[in-house]
Amino acid sequence: MHEALLYTRQADGSVVCDLCSHHCHIAAGRRGLCGVRENRDGRLVSLVYGQLVAAHVDPIEKKPLFHFLPGSRSYSIATVGCNFSCLHCQNAEISQYPHLHQGRIDGTPTSPEQVVAEAERTGSASISYTYVEPTVFYEFARDCGLLGHSRGLRNVFVSNGYLSPEAIRDLATWLDAINIDLKAYTDTFYRKVCKARLQPVCDAIRRCHDLGIWVEVTTLVIPGMNDSDDELRAAARFLCGIAPTIPWHVTGFYPTYRMLDRPPTPLATLRRAREIGLEEGLMHVYQGNVRDEGGEDTRCPGCGALLIARHGFHSRIEALAGGRCTACDREVAGVWA
């Protein structure tokens, strides 16, 4: 049990959690929507501090981050819990664990020192806070991140983007990169499928970019739910309005959890989504979760030269040195060293 950051005590003994955009008003003895932050006698505590349920070494491309230390390893950790309730969650067994097990919290006690030591031992260039929404174990991630930075490690969030403005300002002091899920570009989808809202996610993408965190965005394209040309075009236009250099990953859906009534995303849909992103001015749009030669390669936005070839989660540098295209010397946005 660890005291939470970013909350406000109320006169009646309740607290308001200011970590994410739900801003849960939590009565004494109750928990927020995430299921892992509890009001103990007017004091908000994290029930998952250091309680890891996952710890793996992943290629950075799995996050997915394509313009951030390509070819490197990232030590990836998670606790239980999530502040969304997505019907199509791919990790529901851990993200929804407290809700599915009468509030139970599971995990292996781990210290920030142990996390950083394992990252170093495995030759990882970064620590990724992932698999569930890392906002819900923010205090532990922050402690790991600050220690990791002092040892030369980078920090990565794989997030639904529902962080509060206050949390993002703090996050920007120690986070290096974030992949944010833009799950759809309608509020109806967010309310129906995720039990959340669209606008805070859009605001978070802009804030993270403006504060200097390297941002990439992923949209899981679901047939009949968020795959219309108009919606994809609106999402691409929004991202391009922030910065045309933001990489956009349009990825294939497969039926899972409580969304089993939708078919897998056709390859043609992902190809069209990629075309739309490029037409709207984005420089780097990638197809994910499918086998399609060239759909995940990075090309120079100037001369079109192949900069990074990708197969699965493996990257091969072809024509990129010092963050510049070796064919035309154009600078390519990203974190390369």
C-alpha positions as semicolon CSV with decimal commas, in nm:
position;residue;x (nm);y (nm);z (nm)
1;M;0,000;0,000;0,000
2;H;0,149;0,331;-0,112
3;E;0,004;0,682;-0,091
4;A;-0,117;0,801;-0,430
5;L;-0,012;1,115;-0,610
6;L;-0,249;1,377;-0,750
7;Y;-0,559;1,365;-0,535
8;T;-0,761;1,614;-0,331
9;R;-0,913;1,550;0,010
10;Q;-1,274;1,658;0,061
11;A;-1,435;1,782;0,383
12;D;-1,666;1,479;0,403
13;G;-1,377;1,229;0,402
14;S;-1,403;1,150;0,032
15;V;-1,124;1,221;-0,216
16;V;-1,108;1,328;-0,579
17;C;-0,845;1,145;-0,783
18;D;-0,680;1,383;-1,028
19;L;-0,457;1,129;-1,200
20;C;-0,679;1,054;-1,497
21;S;-0,960;1,228;-1,678
22;H;-1,233;1,034;-1,499
23;H;-1,158;1,246;-1,188
24;C;-1,324;0,983;-0,969
25;H;-1,496;1,110;-0,654
26;I;-1,420;0,826;-0,412
27;A;-1,599;0,778;-0,082
28;A;-1,420;0,636;0,222
29;G;-1,352;0,265;0,179
30;R;-1,428;0,271;-0,194
31;R;-1,212;0,250;-0,506
32;G;-1,196;0,444;-0,829
33;L;-1,305;0,308;-1,166
34;C;-0,959;0,155;-1,217
35;G;-1,017;-0,079;-0,922
36;V;-0,669;-0,025;-0,779
37;R;-0,681;0,313;-0,603
38;E;-0,869;0,320;-0,273
39;N;-0,975;0,580;-0,020
40;R;-0,838;0,470;0,317
41;D;-0,970;0,711;0,581
42;G;-0,940;1,014;0,357
43;R;-0,607;0,909;0,214
44;L;-0,589;0,777;-0,145
45;V;-0,359;0,479;-0,179
46;S;-0,230;0,270;-0,467
47;L;-0,299;-0,099;-0,407
48;V;-0,066;-0,208;-0,690
49;Y;0,258;-0,028;-0,607
50;G;0,532;-0,277;-0,698
51;Q;0,282;-0,562;-0,751
52;L;0,394;-0,683;-1,092
53;V;0,194;-0,939;-1,289
54;A;0,404;-0,911;-1,604
55;A;0,772;-0,848;-1,671
56;H;0,916;-0,929;-2,013
57;V;1,184;-0,814;-2,253
58;D;1,019;-0,695;-2,575
59;P;1,145;-0,543;-2,896
60;I;1,057;-0,174;-2,895
61;E;0,868;-0,233;-3,219
62;K;0,610;-0,435;-3,023
63;K;0,486;-0,126;-2,834
64;P;0,460;-0,023;-3,127
65;L;0,725;0,248;-3,152
66;F;0,890;0,271;-3,494
67;H;1,074;0,602;-3,461
68;F;1,219;0,545;-3,116
69;L;1,546;0,350;-3,077
70;P;1,463;0,097;-3,352
71;G;1,602;-0,250;-3,299
72;S;1,642;-0,199;-2,922
73;R;1,496;-0,398;-2,633
74;S;1,254;-0,262;-2,377
75;Y;1,201;-0,414;-2,032
76;S;0,821;-0,418;-2,007
77;I;0,618;-0,430;-1,687
78;A;0,257;-0,416;-1,568
79;T;0,033;-0,448;-1,265
80;V;-0,336;-0,535;-1,269
81;G;-0,600;-0,269;-1,331
82;C;-0,722;-0,026;-1,595
83;N;-0,927;0,293;-1,606
84;F;-1,109;0,177;-1,924
85;S;-1,347;-0,115;-1,970
86;C;-1,294;-0,183;-2,340
87;L;-1,512;-0,458;-2,485
88;H;-1,226;-0,565;-2,711
89;C;-0,943;-0,561;-2,456
90;Q;-0,661;-0,795;-2,555
91;N;-0,528;-0,818;-2,198
92;A;-0,855;-0,833;-2,007
93;E;-0,731;-1,110;-1,777
94;I;-0,498;-0,858;-1,610
95;S;-0,652;-0,520;-1,696
96;Q;-0,993;-0,619;-1,555
97;Y;-0,857;-0,853;-1,288
98;P;-0,987;-0,662;-0,981
99;H;-1,336;-0,638;-1,136
100;L;-1,337;-1,004;-1,236
101;H;-1,212;-1,128;-0,896
102;Q;-1,419;-0,938;-0,638
103;G;-1,159;-0,666;-0,592
104;R;-0,862;-0,897;-0,545
105;I;-0,517;-0,754;-0,618
106;D;-0,250;-0,995;-0,738
107;G;0,117;-0,956;-0,823
108;T;0,477;-1,023;-0,724
109;P;0,629;-0,762;-0,488
110;T;0,904;-0,581;-0,679
111;S;1,105;-0,267;-0,609
112;P;1,209;0,004;-0,856
113;E;1,569;-0,103;-0,793
114;Q;1,486;-0,457;-0,905
115;V;1,311;-0,333;-1,219
116;V;1,602;-0,112;-1,320
117;A;1,855;-0,385;-1,243
118;E;1,664;-0,632;-1,463
119;A;1,644;-0,378;-1,744
120;E;2,019;-0,335;-1,724
121;R;2,089;-0,709;-1,697
122;T;1,883;-0,784;-2,009
123;G;2,054;-0,517;-2,215
124;S;1,735;-0,314;-2,251
125;A;1,762;0,046;-2,364
126;S;1,433;0,143;-2,201
127;I;1,164;0,047;-1,953
128;S;0,810;0,023;-2,091
129;Y;0,502;0,058;-1,874
130;T;0,252;-0,139;-2,077
131;Y;0,009;-0,435;-2,117
132;V;-0,250;-0,249;-1,905
133;E;-0,302;0,126;-1,874
134;P;0,014;0,240;-1,692
135;T;-0,158;0,543;-1,546
136;V;-0,314;0,315;-1,283
137;F;0,032;0,224;-1,145
138;Y;0,170;0,572;-1,199
139;E;0,352;0,605;-0,867
140;F;0,552;0,288;-0,923
141;A;0,621;0,372;-1,288
142;R;0,743;0,717;-1,184
143;D;0,982;0,579;-0,924
144;C;1,117;0,325;-1,173
145;G;1,142;0,593;-1,441
146;L;1,333;0,843;-1,233
147;L;1,577;0,578;-1,117
148;G;1,609;0,444;-1,469
149;H;1,690;0,788;-1,606
150;S;1,968;0,824;-1,354
151;R;2,119;0,505;-1,497
152;G;2,084;0,607;-1,862
153;L;1,761;0,416;-1,940
154;R;1,473;0,568;-2,137
155;N;1,107;0,541;-2,035
156;V;0,805;0,447;-2,246
157;F;0,429;0,451;-2,185
158;V;0,183;0,247;-2,391
159;S;-0,134;0,428;-2,296
160;N;-0,500;0,494;-2,366
161;G;-0,421;0,862;-2,324
162;Y;-0,668;0,932;-2,044
163;L;-0,410;1,108;-1,824
164;S;-0,511;1,434;-1,662
165;P;-0,329;1,755;-1,762
166;E;-0,159;1,757;-1,421
167;A;-0,034;1,403;-1,471
168;I;0,100;1,481;-1,819
169;R;0,294;1,781;-1,690
170;D;0,461;1,558;-1,434
171;L;0,506;1,275;-1,683
172;A;0,694;1,502;-1,921
173;T;0,973;1,540;-1,663
174;W;1,072;1,173;-1,689
175;L;0,900;1,005;-1,987
176;D;1,077;0,984;-2,323
177;A;0,815;0,827;-2,551
178;I;0,448;0,733;-2,552
179;N;0,224;0,536;-2,784
180;I;-0,134;0,651;-2,735
181;D;-0,433;0,451;-2,854
182;L;-0,672;0,670;-3,048
183;K;-0,937;0,402;-3,034
184;A;-1,180;0,581;-3,263
185;Y;-1,265;0,934;-3,362
186;T;-1,619;0,953;-3,226
187;D;-1,736;1,012;-2,873
188;T;-2,009;0,752;-2,929
189;F;-1,749;0,477;-2,971
190;Y;-1,560;0,582;-2,661
191;R;-1,872;0,593;-2,445
192;K;-2,016;0,265;-2,574
193;V;-1,702;0,052;-2,608
194;C;-1,458;0,198;-2,353
195;K;-1,679;0,377;-2,096
196;A;-1,480;0,695;-2,155
197;R;-1,474;1,007;-2,376
198;L;-1,282;1,107;-2,686
199;Q;-1,181;1,465;-2,605
200;P;-0,943;1,392;-2,316
201;V;-0,752;1,151;-2,540
202;C;-0,718;1,412;-2,814
203;D;-0,605;1,667;-2,556
204;A;-0,345;1,423;-2,419
205;I;-0,195;1,355;-2,762
206;R;-0,152;1,728;-2,816
207;R;-0,016;1,795;-2,466
208;C;0,236;1,512;-2,478
209;H;0,364;1,632;-2,814
210;D;0,380;1,995;-2,706
211;L;0,573;1,903;-2,391
212;G;0,842;1,724;-2,590
213;I;0,753;1,359;-2,534
214;W;0,801;1,152;-2,851
215;V;0,446;1,053;-2,955
216;E;0,321;0,774;-3,179
217;V;-0,048;0,689;-3,215
218;T;-0,226;0,357;-3,275
219;T;-0,578;0,301;-3,403
220;L;-0,717;-0,052;-3,398
221;V;-0,946;-0,054;-3,702
222;I;-1,264;-0,250;-3,624
223;P;-1,504;-0,344;-3,907
224;G;-1,829;-0,154;-3,882
225;M;-1,722;0,036;-3,572
226;N;-1,454;0,292;-3,660
227;D;-1,348;0,206;-4,016
228;S;-1,540;0,451;-4,233
229;D;-1,335;0,666;-4,467
230;D;-1,482;0,980;-4,310
231;E;-1,382;0,881;-3,957
232;L;-1,034;0,767;-4,056
233;R;-0,984;1,088;-4,251
234;A;-1,097;1,299;-3,956
235;A;-0,855;1,115;-3,724
236;A;-0,566;1,160;-3,968
237;R;-0,649;1,528;-4,013
238;F;-0,650;1,578;-3,636
239;L;-0,307;1,416;-3,598
240;C;-0,162;1,606;-3,891
241;G;-0,289;1,928;-3,736
242;I;-0,067;1,859;-3,435
243;A;0,234;1,747;-3,639
244;P;0,257;1,565;-3,973
245;T;0,560;1,381;-3,834
246;I;0,354;1,183;-3,578
247;P;0,364;0,816;-3,681
248;W;0,017;0,662;-3,707
249;H;-0,022;0,286;-3,671
250;V;-0,346;0,153;-3,821
251;T;-0,372;-0,203;-3,698
252;G;-0,587;-0,507;-3,760
253;F;-0,858;-0,619;-3,519
254;Y;-0,921;-0,980;-3,420
255;P;-1,229;-1,086;-3,219
256;T;-1,156;-1,106;-2,848
257;Y;-1,300;-1,068;-2,496
258;R;-1,653;-0,926;-2,524
259;M;-1,635;-0,824;-2,889
260;L;-1,669;-1,154;-3,069
261;D;-1,935;-1,042;-3,316
262;R;-1,696;-0,856;-3,546
263;P;-1,478;-1,015;-3,815
264;P;-1,104;-0,956;-3,843
265;T;-1,007;-0,640;-4,026
266;P;-0,963;-0,699;-4,400
267;L;-0,620;-0,614;-4,536
268;A;-0,784;-0,387;-4,793
269;T;-0,928;-0,175;-4,509
270;L;-0,585;-0,123;-4,353
271;R;-0,434;-0,036;-4,689
272;R;-0,708;0,219;-4,741
273;A;-0,658;0,362;-4,390
274;R;-0,288;0,403;-4,465
275;E;-0,365;0,577;-4,794
276;I;-0,604;0,813;-4,618
277;G;-0,343;0,903;-4,358
278;L;-0,086;0,981;-4,625
279;E;-0,341;1,176;-4,832
280;E;-0,417;1,391;-4,527
281;G;-0,051;1,483;-4,493
282;L;0,090;1,241;-4,236
283;M;0,444;1,145;-4,329
284;H;0,453;0,803;-4,164
285;V;0,154;0,568;-4,157
286;Y;0,201;0,200;-4,076
287;Q;-0,015;-0,111;-4,108
288;G;0,002;-0,347;-3,812
289;N;-0,122;-0,688;-3,703
290;V;-0,120;-0,816;-4,061
291;R;0,127;-0,963;-4,304
292;D;0,169;-0,715;-4,586
293;E;0,508;-0,657;-4,740
294;G;0,618;-0,297;-4,698
295;G;0,330;-0,181;-4,479
296;E;0,558;-0,133;-4,177
297;D;0,867;0,002;-4,356
298;T;0,985;0,356;-4,294
299;R;1,051;0,563;-4,604
300;C;1,201;0,906;-4,639
301;P;0,921;1,163;-4,666
302;G;1,142;1,358;-4,904
303;C;1,292;1,122;-5,161
304;G;1,105;0,799;-5,077
305;A;1,419;0,597;-5,001
306;L;1,373;0,290;-4,782
307;L;1,512;0,393;-4,442
308;I;1,409;0,103;-4,216
309;A;1,285;-0,236;-4,334
310;R;1,065;-0,428;-4,089
311;H;0,955;-0,789;-4,073
312;G;0,742;-0,874;-3,771
313;F;0,909;-0,709;-3,474
314;H;1,252;-0,698;-3,637
315;S;1,400;-0,381;-3,787
316;R;1,689;-0,337;-4,027
317;I;1,840;0,006;-4,090
318;E;1,886;0,059;-4,464
319;A;1,948;0,427;-4,525
320;L;1,935;0,619;-4,199
321;A;2,231;0,767;-4,015
322;G;2,225;1,025;-3,738
323;G;1,853;1,071;-3,790
324;R;1,898;1,169;-4,154
325;C;1,824;0,997;-4,485
326;T;2,155;0,893;-4,639
327;A;2,010;0,934;-4,989
328;C;1,894;1,298;-4,968
329;D;2,015;1,412;-4,622
330;R;1,663;1,498;-4,505
331;E;1,611;1,490;-4,130
332;V;1,363;1,224;-4,018
333;A;1,162;1,287;-3,702
334;G;1,226;1,043;-3,419
335;V;1,462;0,942;-3,139
336;W;1,737;0,745;-3,306
337;A;2,022;0,725;-3,054
